[in-house]
Short mmCIF file of N, CA and C in Angstrom, two decimals:
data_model
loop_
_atom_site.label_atom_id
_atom_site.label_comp_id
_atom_site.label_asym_id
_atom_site.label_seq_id
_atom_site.Cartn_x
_atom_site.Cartn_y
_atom_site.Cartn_z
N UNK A 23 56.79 -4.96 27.24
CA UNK A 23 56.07 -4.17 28.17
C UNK A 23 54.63 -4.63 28.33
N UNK A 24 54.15 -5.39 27.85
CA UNK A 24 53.10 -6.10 27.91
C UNK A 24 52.59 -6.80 29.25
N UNK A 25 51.75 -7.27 29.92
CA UNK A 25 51.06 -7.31 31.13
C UNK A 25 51.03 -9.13 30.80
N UNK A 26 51.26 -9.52 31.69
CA UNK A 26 51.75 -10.95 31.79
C UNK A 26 50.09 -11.50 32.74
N UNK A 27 49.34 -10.47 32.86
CA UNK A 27 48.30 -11.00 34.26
C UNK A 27 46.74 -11.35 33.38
N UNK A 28 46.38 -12.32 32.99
CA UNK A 28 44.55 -12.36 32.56
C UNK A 28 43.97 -11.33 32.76
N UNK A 29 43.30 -10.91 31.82
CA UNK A 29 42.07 -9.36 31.58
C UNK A 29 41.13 -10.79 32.28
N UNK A 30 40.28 -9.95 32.91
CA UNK A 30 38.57 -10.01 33.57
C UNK A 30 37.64 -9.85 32.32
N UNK A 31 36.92 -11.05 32.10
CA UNK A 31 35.95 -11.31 30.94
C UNK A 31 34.66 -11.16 31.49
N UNK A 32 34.49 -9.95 30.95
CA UNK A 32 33.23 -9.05 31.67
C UNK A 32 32.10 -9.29 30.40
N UNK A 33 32.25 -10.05 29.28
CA UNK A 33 31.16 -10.13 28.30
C UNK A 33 30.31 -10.75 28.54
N UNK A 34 29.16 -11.21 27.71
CA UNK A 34 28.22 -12.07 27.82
C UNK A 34 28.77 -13.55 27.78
N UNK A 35 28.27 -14.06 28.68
CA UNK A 35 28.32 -15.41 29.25
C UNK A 35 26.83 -16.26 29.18
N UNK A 36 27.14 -17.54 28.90
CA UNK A 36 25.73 -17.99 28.50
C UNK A 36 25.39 -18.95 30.15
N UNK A 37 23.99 -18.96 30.34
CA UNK A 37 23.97 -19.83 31.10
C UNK A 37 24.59 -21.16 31.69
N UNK A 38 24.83 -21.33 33.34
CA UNK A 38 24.83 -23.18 32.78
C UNK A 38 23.69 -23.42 33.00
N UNK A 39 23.78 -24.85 32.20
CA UNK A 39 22.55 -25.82 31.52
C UNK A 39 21.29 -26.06 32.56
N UNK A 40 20.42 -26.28 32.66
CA UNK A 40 19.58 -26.90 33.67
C UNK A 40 18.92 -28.05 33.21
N UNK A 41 19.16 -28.82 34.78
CA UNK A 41 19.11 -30.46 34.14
C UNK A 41 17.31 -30.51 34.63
N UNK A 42 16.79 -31.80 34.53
CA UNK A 42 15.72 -32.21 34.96
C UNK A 42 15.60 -32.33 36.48
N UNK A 43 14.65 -32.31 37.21
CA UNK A 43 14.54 -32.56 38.24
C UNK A 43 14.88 -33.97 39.04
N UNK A 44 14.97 -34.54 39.93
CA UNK A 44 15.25 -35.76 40.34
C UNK A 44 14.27 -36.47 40.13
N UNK A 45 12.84 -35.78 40.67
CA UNK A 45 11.76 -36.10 41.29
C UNK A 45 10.92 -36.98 39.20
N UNK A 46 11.24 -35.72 38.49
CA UNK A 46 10.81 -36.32 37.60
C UNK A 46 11.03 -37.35 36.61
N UNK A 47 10.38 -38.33 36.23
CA UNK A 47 10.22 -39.32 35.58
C UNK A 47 11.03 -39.15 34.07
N UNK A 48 11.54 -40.45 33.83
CA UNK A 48 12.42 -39.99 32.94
C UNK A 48 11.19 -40.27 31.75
N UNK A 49 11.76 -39.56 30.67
CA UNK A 49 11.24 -39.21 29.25
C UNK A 49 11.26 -40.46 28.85
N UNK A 50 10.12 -40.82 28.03
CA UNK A 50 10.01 -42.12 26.78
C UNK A 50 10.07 -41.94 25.82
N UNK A 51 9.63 -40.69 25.49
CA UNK A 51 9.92 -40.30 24.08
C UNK A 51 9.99 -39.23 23.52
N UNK A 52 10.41 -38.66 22.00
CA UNK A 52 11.32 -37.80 22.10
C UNK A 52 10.45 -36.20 22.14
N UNK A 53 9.12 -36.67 21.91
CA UNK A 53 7.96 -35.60 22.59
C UNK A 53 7.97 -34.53 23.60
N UNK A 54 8.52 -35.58 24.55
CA UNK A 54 8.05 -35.79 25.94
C UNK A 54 9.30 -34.89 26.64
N UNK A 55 10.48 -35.35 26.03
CA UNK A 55 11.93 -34.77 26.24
C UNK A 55 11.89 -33.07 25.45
N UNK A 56 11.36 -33.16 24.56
CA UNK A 56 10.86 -31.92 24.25
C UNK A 56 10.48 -30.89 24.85
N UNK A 57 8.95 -31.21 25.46
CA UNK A 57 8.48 -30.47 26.01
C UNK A 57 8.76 -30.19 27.24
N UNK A 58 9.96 -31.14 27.93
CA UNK A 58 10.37 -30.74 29.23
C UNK A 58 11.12 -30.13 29.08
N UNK A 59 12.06 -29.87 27.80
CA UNK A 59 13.53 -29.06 27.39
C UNK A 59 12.47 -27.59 27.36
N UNK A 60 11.18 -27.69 27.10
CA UNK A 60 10.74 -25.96 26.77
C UNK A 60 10.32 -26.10 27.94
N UNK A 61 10.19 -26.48 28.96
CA UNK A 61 9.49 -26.45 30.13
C UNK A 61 10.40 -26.04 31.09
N UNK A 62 11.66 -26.07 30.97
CA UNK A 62 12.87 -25.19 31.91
C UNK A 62 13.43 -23.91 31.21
N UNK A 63 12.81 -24.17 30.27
CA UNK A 63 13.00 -22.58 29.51
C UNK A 63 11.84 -21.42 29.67
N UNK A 64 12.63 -20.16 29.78
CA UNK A 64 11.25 -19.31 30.44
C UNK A 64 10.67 -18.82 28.68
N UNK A 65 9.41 -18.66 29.00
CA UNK A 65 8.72 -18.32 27.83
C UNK A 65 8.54 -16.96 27.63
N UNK A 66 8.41 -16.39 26.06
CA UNK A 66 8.17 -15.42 26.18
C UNK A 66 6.81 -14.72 26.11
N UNK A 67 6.78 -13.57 26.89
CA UNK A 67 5.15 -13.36 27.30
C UNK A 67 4.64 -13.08 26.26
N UNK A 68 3.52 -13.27 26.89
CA UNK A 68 1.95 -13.79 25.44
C UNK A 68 1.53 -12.21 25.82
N UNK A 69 1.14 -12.05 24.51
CA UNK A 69 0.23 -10.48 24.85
C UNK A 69 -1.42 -10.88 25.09
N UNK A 70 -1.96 -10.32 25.79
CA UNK A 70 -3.40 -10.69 25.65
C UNK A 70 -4.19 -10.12 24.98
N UNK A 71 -4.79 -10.93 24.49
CA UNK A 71 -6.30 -10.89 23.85
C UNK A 71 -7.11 -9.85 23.91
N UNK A 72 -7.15 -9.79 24.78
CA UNK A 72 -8.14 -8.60 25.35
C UNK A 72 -7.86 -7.29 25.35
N UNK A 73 -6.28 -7.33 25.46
CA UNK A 73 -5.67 -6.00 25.30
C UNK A 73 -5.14 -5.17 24.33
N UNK A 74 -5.42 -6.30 23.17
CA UNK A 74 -4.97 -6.07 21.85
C UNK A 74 -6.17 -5.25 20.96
N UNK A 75 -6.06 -4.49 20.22
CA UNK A 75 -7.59 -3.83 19.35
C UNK A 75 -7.12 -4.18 17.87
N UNK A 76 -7.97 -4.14 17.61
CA UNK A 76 -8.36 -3.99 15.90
C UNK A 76 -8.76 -2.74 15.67
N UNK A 77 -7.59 -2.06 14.74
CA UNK A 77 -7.59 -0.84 14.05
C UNK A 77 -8.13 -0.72 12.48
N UNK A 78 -8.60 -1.88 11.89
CA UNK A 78 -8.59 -1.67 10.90
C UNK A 78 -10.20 -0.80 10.26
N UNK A 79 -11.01 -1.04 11.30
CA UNK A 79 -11.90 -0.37 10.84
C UNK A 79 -11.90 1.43 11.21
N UNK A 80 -11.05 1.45 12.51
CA UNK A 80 -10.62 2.93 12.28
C UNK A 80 -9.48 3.37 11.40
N UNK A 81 -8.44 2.63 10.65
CA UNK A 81 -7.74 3.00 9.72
C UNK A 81 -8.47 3.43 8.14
N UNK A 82 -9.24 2.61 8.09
CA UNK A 82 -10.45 2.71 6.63
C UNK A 82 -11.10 4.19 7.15
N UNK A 83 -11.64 4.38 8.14
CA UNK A 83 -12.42 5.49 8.43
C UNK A 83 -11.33 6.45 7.79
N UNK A 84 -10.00 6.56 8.45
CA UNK A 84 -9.15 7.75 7.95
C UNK A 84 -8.75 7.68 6.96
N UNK A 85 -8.31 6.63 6.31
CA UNK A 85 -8.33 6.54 5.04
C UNK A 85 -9.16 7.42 4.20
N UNK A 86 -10.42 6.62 4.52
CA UNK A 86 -11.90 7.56 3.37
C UNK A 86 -11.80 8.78 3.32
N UNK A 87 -11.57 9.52 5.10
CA UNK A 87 -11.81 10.90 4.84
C UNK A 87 -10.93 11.39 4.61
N UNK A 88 -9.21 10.66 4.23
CA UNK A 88 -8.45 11.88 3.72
C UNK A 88 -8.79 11.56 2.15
N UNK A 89 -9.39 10.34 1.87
CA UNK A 89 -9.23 9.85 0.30
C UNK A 89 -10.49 11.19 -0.18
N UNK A 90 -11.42 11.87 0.92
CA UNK A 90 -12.63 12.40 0.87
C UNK A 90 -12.02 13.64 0.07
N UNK A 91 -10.74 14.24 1.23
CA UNK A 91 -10.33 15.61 1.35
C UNK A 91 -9.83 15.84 -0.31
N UNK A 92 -8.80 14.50 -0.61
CA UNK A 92 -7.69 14.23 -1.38
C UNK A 92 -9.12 14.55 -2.67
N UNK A 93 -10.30 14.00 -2.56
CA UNK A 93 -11.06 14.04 -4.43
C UNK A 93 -11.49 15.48 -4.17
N UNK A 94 -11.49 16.38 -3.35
CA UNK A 94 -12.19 17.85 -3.19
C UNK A 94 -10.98 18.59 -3.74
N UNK A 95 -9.94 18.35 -3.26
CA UNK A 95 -9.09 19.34 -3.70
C UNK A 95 -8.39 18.65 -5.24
N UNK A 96 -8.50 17.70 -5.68
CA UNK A 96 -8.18 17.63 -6.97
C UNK A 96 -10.14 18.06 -8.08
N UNK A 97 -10.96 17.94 -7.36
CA UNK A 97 -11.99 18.72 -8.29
C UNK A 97 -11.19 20.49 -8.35
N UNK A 98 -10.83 21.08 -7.19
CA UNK A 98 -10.54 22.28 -7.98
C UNK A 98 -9.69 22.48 -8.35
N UNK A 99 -8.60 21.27 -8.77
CA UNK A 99 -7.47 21.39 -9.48
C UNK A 99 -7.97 20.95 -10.83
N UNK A 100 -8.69 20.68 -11.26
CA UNK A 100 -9.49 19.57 -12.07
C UNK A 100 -10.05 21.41 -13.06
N UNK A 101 -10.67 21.88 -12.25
CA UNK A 101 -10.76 23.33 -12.52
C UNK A 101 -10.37 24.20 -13.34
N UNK A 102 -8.89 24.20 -12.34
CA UNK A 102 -7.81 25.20 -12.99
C UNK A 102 -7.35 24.84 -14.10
N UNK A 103 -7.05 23.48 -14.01
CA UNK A 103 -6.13 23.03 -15.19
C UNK A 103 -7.44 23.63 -16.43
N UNK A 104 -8.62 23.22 -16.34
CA UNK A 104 -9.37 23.21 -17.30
C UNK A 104 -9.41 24.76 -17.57
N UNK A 105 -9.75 25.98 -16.98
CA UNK A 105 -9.62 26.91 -17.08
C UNK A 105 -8.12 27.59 -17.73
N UNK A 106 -6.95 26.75 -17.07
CA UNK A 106 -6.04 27.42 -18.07
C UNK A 106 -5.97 26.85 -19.13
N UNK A 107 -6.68 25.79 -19.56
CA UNK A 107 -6.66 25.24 -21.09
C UNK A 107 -7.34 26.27 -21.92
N UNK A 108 -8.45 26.84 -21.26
CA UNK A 108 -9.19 27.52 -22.09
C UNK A 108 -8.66 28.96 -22.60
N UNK A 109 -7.79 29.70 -21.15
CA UNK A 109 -7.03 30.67 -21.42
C UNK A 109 -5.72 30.72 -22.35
N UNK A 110 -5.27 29.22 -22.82
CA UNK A 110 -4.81 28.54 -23.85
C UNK A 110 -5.07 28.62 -25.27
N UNK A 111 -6.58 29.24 -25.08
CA UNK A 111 -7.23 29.00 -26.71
C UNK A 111 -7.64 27.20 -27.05
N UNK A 112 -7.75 26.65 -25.96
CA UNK A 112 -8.10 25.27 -26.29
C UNK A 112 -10.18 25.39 -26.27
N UNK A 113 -10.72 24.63 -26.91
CA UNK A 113 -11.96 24.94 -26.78
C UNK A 113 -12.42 24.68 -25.15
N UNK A 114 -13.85 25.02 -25.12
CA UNK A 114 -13.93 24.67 -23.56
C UNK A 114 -14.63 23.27 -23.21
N UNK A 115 -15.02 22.71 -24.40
CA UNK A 115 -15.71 21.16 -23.85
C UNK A 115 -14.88 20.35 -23.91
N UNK A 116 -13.30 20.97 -24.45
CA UNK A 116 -12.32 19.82 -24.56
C UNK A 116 -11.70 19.90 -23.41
N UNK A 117 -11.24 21.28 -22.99
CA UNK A 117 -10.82 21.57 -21.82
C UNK A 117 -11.10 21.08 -20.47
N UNK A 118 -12.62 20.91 -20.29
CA UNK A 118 -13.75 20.36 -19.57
C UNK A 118 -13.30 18.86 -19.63
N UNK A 119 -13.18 18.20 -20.89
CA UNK A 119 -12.63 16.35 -20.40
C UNK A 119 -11.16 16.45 -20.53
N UNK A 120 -10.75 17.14 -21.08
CA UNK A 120 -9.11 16.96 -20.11
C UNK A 120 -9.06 17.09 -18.61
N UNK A 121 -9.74 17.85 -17.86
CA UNK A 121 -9.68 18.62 -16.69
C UNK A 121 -10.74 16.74 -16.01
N UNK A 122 -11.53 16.45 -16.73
CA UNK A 122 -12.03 15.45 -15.76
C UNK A 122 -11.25 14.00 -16.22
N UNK A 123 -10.57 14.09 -17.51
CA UNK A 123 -9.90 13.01 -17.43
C UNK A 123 -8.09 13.06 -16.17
N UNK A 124 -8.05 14.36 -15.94
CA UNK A 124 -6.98 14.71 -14.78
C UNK A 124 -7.96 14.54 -13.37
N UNK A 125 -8.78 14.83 -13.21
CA UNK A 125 -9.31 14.06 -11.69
C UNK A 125 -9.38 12.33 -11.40
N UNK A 126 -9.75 11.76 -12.84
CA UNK A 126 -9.68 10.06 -12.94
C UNK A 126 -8.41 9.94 -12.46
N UNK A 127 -6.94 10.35 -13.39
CA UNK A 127 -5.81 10.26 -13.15
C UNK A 127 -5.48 10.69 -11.33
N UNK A 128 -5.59 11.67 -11.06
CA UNK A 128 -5.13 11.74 -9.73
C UNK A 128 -6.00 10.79 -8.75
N UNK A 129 -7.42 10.49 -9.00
CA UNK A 129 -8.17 10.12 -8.08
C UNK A 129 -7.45 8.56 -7.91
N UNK A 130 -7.58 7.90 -8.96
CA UNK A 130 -7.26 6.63 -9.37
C UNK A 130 -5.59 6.78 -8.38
N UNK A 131 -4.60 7.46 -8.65
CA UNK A 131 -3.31 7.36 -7.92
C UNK A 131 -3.70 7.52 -6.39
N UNK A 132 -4.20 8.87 -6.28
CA UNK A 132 -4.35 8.83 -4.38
C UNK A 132 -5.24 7.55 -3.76
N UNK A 133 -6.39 7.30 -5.00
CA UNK A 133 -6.59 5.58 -4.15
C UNK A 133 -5.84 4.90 -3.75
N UNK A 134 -4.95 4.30 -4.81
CA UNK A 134 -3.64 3.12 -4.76
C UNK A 134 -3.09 3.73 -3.73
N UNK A 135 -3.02 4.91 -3.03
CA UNK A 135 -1.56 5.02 -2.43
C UNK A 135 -2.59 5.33 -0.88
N UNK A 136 -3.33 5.13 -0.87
CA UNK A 136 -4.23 5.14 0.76
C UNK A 136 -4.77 3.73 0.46
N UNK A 137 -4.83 3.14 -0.54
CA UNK A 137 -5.45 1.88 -0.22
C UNK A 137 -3.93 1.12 0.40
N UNK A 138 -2.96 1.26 0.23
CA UNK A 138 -1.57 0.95 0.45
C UNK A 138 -0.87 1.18 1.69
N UNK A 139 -1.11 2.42 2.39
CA UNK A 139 -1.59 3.08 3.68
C UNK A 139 -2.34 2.45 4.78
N UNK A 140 -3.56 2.08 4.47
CA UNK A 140 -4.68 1.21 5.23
C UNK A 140 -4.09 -0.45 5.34
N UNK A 141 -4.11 -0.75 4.38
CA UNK A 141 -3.58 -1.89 4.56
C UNK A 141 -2.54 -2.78 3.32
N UNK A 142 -1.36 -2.67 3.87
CA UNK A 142 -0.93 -2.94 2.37
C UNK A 142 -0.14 -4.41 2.00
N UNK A 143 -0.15 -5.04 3.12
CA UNK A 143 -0.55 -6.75 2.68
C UNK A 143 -1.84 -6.97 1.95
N UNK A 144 -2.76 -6.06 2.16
CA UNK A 144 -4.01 -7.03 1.38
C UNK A 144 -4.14 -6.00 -0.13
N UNK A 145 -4.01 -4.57 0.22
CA UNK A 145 -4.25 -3.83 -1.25
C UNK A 145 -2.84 -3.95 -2.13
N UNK A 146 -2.27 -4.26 -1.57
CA UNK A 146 -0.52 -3.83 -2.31
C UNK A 146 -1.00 -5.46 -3.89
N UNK A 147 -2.15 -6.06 -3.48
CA UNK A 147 -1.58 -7.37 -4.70
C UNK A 147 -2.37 -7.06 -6.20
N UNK A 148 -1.71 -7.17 -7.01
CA UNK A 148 -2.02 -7.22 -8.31
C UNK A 148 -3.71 -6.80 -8.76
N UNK A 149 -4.20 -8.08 -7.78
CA UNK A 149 -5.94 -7.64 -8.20
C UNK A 149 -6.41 -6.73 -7.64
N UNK A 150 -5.84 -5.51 -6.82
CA UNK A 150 -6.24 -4.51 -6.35
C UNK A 150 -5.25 -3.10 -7.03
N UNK A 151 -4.12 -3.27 -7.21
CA UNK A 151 -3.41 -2.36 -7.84
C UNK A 151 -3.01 -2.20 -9.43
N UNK A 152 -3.48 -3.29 -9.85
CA UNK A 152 -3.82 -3.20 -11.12
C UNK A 152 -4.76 -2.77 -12.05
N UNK A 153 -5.56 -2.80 -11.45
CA UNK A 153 -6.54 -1.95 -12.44
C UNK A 153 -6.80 -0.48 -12.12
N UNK A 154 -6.09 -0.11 -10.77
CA UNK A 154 -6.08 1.22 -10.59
C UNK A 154 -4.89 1.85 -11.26
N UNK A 155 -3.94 1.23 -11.53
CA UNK A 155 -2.71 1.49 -12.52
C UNK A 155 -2.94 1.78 -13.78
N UNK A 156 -3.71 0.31 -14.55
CA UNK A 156 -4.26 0.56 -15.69
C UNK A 156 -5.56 1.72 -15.66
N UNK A 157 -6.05 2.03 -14.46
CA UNK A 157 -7.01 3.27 -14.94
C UNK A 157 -6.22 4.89 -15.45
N UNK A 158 -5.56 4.92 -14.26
CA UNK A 158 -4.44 6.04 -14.53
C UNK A 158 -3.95 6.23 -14.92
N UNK A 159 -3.35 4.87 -15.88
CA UNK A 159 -2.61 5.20 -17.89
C UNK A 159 -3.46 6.06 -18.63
N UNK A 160 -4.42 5.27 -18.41
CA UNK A 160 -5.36 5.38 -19.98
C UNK A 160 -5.89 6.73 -19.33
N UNK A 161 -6.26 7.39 -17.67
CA UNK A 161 -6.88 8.71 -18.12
C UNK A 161 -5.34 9.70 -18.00
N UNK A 162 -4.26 9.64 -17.86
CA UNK A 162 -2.92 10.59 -18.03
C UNK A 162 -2.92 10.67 -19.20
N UNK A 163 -3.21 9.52 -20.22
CA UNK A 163 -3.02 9.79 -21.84
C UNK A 163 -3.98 9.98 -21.74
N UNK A 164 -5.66 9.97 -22.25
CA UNK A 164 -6.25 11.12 -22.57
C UNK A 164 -6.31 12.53 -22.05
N UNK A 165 -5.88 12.50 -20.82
CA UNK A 165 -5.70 13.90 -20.27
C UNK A 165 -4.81 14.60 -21.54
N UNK A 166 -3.86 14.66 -21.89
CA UNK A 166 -2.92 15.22 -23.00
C UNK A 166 -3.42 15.06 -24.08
N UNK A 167 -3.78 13.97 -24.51
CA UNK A 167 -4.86 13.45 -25.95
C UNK A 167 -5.49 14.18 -26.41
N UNK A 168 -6.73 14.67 -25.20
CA UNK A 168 -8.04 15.00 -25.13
C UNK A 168 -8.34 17.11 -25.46
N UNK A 169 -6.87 17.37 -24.53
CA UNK A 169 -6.83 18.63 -24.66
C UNK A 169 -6.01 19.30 -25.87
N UNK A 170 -5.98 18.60 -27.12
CA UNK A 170 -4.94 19.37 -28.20
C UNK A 170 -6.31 19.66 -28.72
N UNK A 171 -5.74 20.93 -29.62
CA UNK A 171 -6.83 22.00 -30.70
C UNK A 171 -7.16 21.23 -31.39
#
């Protein structure tokens, strides 16, 4: 029961070829044959120059001021924590550098992760995320360290 008649090949079909012109001179070398093979080929459009912007100095701007917002609201988390240490029975000058060794810790992370944001081909490498890593070890462990009786 099968159809004995060719289906219509409605898919993609590739061009035919386009040769050189008559008029033009034949190629000497294999340069030359080159650039006439991209020269019957349509190019793809160039964006312009002019129309293009550089964001990076308004990306840093937003950056800063959320990195601004991001150290205000960990000072009054920086606070609390310290305040419930104290409601803890922990003393209060210890409480006080736990609570600021927890603003190093968060400050140090929300850097890395807006410096990463802004631009993160250039902050994402080692000499920029590394020592903000290693800052945020060493103040997460004294944060806990710092606040025992």
């Amino acid at each position: 029961m099968a159809q004995d008649t060719p289906k219509d090949n409605t898919g993609f079909t590739l061009p035919a070829p386009v040769t050189a012109p008559a008029s033009a001179p034949p190629a000497a070398d294999a340069a030359a044959a080159a650039s006439a093979a991209t020269a019957t080929t349509e190019a793809a459009p160039a964006f312009d120059a002019a129309g293009t912007t550089d964001t990076s100095s308004r990306d840093t701007l937003v950056g800063g001021v959320v990195l601004l917002l991001l150290f205000i609201a960990f000072f009054f988390a920086k606070n609390a924590y310290a305040n419930g240490l104290v409601a803890k029975r922990v003393p209060p000058n210890k409480a006080n550098a736990s609570g600021w060794w927890l603003f190093i810790f968060l400050a140090s992370l929300a850097t890395g992760v807006v410096l990463a944001a802004v631009n993160a081909h250039k902050f994402l490498a080692p000499l920029f995320m590394g020592p903000l890593v290693l800052v945020g070890l060493v103040a997460l462990l004294l944060t806990f360290t710092s606040s025992r009786r």
